[in-house]
Short mmCIF file of N, CA and C in Angstrom, two decimals:
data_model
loop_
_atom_site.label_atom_id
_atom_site.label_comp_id
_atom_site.label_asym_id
_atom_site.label_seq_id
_atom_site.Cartn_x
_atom_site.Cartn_y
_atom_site.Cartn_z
N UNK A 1 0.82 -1.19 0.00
CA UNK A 1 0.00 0.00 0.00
C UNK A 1 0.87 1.26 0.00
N UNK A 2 1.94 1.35 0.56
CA UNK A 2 2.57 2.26 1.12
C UNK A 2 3.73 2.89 -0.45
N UNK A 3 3.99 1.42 -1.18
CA UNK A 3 4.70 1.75 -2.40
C UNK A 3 3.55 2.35 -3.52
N UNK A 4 2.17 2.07 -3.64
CA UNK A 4 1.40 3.06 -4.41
C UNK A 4 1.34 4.47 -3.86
N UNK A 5 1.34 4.84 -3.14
CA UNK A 5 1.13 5.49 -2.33
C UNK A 5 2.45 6.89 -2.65
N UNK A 6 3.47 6.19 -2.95
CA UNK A 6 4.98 6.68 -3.57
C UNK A 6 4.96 7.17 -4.68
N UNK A 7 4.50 5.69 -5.31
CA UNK A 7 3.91 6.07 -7.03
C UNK A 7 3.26 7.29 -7.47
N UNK A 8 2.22 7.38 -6.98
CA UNK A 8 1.21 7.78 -7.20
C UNK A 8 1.60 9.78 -6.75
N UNK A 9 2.53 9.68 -5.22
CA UNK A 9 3.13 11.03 -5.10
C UNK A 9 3.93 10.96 -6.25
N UNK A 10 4.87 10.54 -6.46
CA UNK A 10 6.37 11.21 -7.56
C UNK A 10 5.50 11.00 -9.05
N UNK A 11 4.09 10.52 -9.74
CA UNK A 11 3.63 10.99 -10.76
C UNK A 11 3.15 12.39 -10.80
N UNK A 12 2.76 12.51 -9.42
CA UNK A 12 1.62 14.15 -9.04
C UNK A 12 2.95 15.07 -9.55
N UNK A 13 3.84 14.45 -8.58
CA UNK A 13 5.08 15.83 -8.54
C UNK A 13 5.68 16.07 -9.95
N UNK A 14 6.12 14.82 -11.33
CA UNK A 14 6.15 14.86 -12.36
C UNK A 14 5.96 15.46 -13.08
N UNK A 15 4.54 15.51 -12.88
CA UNK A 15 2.92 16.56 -14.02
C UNK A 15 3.39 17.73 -13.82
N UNK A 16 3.33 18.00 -12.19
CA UNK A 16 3.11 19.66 -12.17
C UNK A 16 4.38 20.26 -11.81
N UNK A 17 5.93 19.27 -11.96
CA UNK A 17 7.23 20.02 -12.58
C UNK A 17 6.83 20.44 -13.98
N UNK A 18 6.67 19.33 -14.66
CA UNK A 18 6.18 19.29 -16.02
C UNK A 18 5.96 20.82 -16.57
N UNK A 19 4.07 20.61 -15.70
CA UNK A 19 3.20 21.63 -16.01
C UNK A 19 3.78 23.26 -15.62
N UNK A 20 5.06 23.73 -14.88
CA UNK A 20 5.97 24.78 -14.14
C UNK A 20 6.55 24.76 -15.18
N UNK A 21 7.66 24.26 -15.39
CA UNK A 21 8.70 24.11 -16.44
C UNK A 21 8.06 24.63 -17.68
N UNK A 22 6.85 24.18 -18.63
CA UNK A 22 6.06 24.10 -19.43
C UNK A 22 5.70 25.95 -19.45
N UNK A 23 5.19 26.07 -18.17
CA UNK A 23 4.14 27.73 -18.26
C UNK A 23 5.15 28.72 -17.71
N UNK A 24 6.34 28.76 -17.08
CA UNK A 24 6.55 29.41 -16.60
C UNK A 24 8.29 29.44 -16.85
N UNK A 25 8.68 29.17 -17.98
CA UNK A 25 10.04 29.02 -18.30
C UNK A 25 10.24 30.07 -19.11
N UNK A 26 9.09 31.01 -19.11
CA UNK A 26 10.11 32.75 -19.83
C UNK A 26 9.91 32.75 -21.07
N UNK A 27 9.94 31.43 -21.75
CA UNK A 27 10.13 32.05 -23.14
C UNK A 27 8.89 31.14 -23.33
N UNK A 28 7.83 31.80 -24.78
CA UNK A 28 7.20 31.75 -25.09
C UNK A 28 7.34 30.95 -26.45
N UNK A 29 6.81 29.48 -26.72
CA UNK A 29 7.30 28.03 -27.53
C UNK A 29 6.40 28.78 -28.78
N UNK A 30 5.22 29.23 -28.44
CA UNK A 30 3.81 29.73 -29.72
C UNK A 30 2.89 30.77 -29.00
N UNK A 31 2.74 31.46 -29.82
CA UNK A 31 1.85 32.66 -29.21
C UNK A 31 0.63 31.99 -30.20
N UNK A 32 -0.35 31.77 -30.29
CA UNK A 32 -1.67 31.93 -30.76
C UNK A 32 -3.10 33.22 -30.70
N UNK A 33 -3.30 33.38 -32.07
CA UNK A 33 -4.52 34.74 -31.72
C UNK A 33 -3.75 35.91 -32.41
N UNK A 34 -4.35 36.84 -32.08
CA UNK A 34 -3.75 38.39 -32.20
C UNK A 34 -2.54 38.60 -31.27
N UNK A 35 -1.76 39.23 -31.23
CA UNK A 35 -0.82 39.45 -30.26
C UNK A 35 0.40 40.44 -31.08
N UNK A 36 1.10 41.10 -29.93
CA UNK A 36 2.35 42.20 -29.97
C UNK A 36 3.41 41.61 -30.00
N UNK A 37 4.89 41.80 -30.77
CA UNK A 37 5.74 41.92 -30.50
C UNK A 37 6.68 42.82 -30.24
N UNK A 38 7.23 43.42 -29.68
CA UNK A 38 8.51 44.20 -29.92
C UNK A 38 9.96 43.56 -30.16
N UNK A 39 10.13 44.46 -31.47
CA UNK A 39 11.48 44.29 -32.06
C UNK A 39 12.55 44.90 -32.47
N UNK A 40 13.62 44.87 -31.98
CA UNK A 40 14.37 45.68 -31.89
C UNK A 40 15.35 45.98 -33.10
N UNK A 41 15.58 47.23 -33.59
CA UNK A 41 15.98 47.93 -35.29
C UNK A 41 17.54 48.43 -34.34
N UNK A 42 18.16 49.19 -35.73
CA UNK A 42 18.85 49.38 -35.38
C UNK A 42 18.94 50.43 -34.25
N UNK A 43 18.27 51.63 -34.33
CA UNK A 43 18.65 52.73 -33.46
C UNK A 43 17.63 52.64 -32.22
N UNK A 44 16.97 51.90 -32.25
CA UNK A 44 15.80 51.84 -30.69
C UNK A 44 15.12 50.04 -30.89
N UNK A 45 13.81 50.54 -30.83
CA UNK A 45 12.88 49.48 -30.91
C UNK A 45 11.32 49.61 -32.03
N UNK A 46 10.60 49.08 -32.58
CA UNK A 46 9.69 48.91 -33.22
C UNK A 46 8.75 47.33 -32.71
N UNK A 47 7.84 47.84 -33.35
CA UNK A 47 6.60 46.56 -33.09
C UNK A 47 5.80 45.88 -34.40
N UNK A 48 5.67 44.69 -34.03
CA UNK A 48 4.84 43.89 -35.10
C UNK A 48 3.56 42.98 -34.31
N UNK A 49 2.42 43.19 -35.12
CA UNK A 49 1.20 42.93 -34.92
C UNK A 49 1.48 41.32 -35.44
N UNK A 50 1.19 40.59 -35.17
CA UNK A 50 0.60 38.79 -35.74
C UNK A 50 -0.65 38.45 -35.26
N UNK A 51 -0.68 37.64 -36.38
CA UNK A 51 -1.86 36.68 -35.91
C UNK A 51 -1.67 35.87 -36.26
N UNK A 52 -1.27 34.30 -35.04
CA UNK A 52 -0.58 32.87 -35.28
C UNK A 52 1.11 33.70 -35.39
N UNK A 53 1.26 33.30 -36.59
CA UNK A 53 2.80 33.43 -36.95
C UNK A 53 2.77 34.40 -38.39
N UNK A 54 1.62 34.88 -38.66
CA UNK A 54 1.99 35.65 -40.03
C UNK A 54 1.33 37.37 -39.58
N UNK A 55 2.30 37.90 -39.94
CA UNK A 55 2.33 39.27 -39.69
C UNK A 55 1.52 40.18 -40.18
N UNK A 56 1.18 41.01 -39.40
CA UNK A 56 -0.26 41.62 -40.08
C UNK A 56 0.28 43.22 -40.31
N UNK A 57 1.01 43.30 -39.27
CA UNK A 57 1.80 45.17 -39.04
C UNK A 57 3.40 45.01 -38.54
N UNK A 58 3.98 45.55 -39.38
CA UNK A 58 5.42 45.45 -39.32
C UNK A 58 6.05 47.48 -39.14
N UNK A 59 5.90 48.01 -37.90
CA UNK A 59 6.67 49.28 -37.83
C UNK A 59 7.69 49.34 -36.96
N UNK A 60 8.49 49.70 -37.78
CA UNK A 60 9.94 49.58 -37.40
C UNK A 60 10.53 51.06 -36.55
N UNK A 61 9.64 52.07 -37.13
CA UNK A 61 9.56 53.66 -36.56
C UNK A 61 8.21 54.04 -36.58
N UNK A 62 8.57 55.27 -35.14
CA UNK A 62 7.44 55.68 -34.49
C UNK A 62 6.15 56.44 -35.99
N UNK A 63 5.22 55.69 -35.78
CA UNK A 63 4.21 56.28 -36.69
C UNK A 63 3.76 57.47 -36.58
N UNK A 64 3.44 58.52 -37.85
CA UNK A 64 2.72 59.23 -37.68
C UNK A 64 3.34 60.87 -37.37
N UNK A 65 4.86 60.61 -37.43
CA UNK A 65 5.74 61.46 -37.24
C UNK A 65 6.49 61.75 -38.89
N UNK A 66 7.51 62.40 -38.98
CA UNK A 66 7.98 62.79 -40.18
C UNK A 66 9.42 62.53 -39.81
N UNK A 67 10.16 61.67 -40.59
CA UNK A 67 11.18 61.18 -40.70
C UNK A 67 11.62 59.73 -39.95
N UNK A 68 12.79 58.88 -39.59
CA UNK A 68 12.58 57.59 -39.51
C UNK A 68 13.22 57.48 -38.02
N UNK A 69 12.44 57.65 -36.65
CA UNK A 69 12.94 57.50 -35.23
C UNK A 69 12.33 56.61 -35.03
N UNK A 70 12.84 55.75 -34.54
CA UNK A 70 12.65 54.67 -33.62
C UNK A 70 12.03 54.68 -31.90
N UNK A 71 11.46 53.66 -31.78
CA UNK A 71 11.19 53.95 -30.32
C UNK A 71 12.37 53.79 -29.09
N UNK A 72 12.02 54.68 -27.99
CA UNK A 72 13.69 54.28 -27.54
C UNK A 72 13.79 53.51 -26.54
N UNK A 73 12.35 52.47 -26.07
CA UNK A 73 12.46 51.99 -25.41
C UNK A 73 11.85 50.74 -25.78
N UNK A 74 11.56 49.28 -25.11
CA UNK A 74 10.76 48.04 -25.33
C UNK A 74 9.33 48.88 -24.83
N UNK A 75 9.26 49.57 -23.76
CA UNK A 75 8.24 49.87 -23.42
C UNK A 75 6.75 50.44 -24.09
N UNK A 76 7.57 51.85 -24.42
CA UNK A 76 7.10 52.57 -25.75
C UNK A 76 6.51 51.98 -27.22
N UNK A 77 7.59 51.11 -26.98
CA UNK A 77 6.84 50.21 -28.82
C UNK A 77 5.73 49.51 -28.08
N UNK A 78 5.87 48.83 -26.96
CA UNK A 78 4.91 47.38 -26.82
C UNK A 78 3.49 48.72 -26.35
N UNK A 79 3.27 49.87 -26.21
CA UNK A 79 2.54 50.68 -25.39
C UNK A 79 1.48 51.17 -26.89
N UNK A 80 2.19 51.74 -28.51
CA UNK A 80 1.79 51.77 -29.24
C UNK A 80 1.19 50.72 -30.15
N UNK A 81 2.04 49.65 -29.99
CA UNK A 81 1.73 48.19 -30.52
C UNK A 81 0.14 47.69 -29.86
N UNK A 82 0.21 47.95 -28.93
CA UNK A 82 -1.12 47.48 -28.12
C UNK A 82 -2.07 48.37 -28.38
N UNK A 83 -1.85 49.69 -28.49
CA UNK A 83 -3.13 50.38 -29.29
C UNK A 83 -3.63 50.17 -30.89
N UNK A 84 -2.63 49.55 -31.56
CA UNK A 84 -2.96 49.46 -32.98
C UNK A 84 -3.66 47.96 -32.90
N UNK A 85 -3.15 47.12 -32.27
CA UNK A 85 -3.74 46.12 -31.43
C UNK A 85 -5.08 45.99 -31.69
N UNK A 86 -5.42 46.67 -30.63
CA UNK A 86 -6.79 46.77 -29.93
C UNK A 86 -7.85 47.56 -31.24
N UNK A 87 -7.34 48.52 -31.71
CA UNK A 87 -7.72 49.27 -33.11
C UNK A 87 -8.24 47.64 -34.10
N UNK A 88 -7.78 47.11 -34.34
CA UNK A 88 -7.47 45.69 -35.65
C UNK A 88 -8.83 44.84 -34.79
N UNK A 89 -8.69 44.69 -33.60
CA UNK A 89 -9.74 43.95 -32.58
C UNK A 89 -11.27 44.40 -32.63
N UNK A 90 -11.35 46.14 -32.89
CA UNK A 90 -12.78 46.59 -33.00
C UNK A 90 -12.93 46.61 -34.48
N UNK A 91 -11.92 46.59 -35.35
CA UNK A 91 -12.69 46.27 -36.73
C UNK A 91 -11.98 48.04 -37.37
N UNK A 92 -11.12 48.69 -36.60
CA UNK A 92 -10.89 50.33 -36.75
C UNK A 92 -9.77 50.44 -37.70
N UNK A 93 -9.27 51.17 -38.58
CA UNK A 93 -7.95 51.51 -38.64
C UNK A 93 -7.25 51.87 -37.78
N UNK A 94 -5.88 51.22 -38.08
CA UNK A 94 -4.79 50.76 -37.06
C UNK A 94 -3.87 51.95 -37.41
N UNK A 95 -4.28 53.29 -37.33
CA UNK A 95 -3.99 54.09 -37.74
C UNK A 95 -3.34 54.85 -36.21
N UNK A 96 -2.63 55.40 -35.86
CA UNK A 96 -1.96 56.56 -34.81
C UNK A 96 -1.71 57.71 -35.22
N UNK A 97 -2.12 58.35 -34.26
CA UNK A 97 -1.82 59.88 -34.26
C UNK A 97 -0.95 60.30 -33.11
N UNK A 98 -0.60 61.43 -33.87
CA UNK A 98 0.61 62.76 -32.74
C UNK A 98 -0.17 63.07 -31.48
N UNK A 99 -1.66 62.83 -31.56
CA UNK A 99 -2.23 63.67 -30.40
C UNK A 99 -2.04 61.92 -29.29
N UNK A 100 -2.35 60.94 -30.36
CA UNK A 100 -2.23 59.90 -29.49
C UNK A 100 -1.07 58.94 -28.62
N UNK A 101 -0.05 59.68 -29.56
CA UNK A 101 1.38 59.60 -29.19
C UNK A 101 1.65 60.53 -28.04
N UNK A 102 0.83 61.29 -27.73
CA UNK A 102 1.54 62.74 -26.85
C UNK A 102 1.07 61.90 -25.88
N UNK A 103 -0.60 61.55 -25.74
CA UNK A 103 -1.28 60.98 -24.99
C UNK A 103 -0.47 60.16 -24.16
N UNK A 104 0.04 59.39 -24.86
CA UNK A 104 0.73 57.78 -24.21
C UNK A 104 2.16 58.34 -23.74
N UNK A 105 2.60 59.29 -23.72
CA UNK A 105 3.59 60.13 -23.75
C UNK A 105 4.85 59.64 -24.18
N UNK A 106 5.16 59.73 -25.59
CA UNK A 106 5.76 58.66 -26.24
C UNK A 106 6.80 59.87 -26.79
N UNK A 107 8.13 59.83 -26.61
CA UNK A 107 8.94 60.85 -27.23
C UNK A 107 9.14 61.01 -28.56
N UNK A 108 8.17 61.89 -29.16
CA UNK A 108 8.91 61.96 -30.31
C UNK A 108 9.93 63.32 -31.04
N UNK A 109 10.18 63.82 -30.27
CA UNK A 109 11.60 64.96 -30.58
C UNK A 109 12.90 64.31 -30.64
N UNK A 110 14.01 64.59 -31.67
CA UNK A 110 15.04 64.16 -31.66
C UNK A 110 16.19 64.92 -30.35
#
């Protein structure tokens, strides 16, 4: 009785190393759905929209501005990325503006 009993603990403990290891190891194996990335260009950072694995929005510089700056942080991209996001989600153009950039307070002066 006492050896099922063993069994039956070190399968439990197995699963839910398993199931730890599995959810909580940092890196992400498949994203599924809509979802953000940030990616990093040469002079800062930029973001790409997917859905599954095929890309729907690829900006590499801050939108909506005049000339080619980058974002200067992971933060900043993943902050605009998530509004164009959410824009694609209600059916809107995934369009940004300067007033909406100021909003999110997103630097855009060189």
């Amino acid at each position: 009785m006492k050896t099922k009993k063993t069994y039956f603990f070190l399968t439990a403990l197995a699963v839910i190393l398993v199931y730890i290891a599995f959810n909580y190891s940092g890196a992400k194996l498949y994203t599924k759905g809509l979802h953000t990335e940030v990616l990093q260009v040469d002079e800062g950072y930029g973001y790409k929209i997917l859905y599954d694995d095929k890309i729907l929005v690829k900006q590499d510089f801050i939108p909506a501005i005049q000339g080619k700056k980058s974002f200067e942080s992971e933060k900043e991209a993943m902050l605009v990325g998530n509004v164009v996001l959410r824009k694609i989600e209600k059916g809107e153009d995934p369009y940004i503006s300067v007033l909406e950039l100021k909003v999110l307070k997103i630097n855009i002066l060189d």
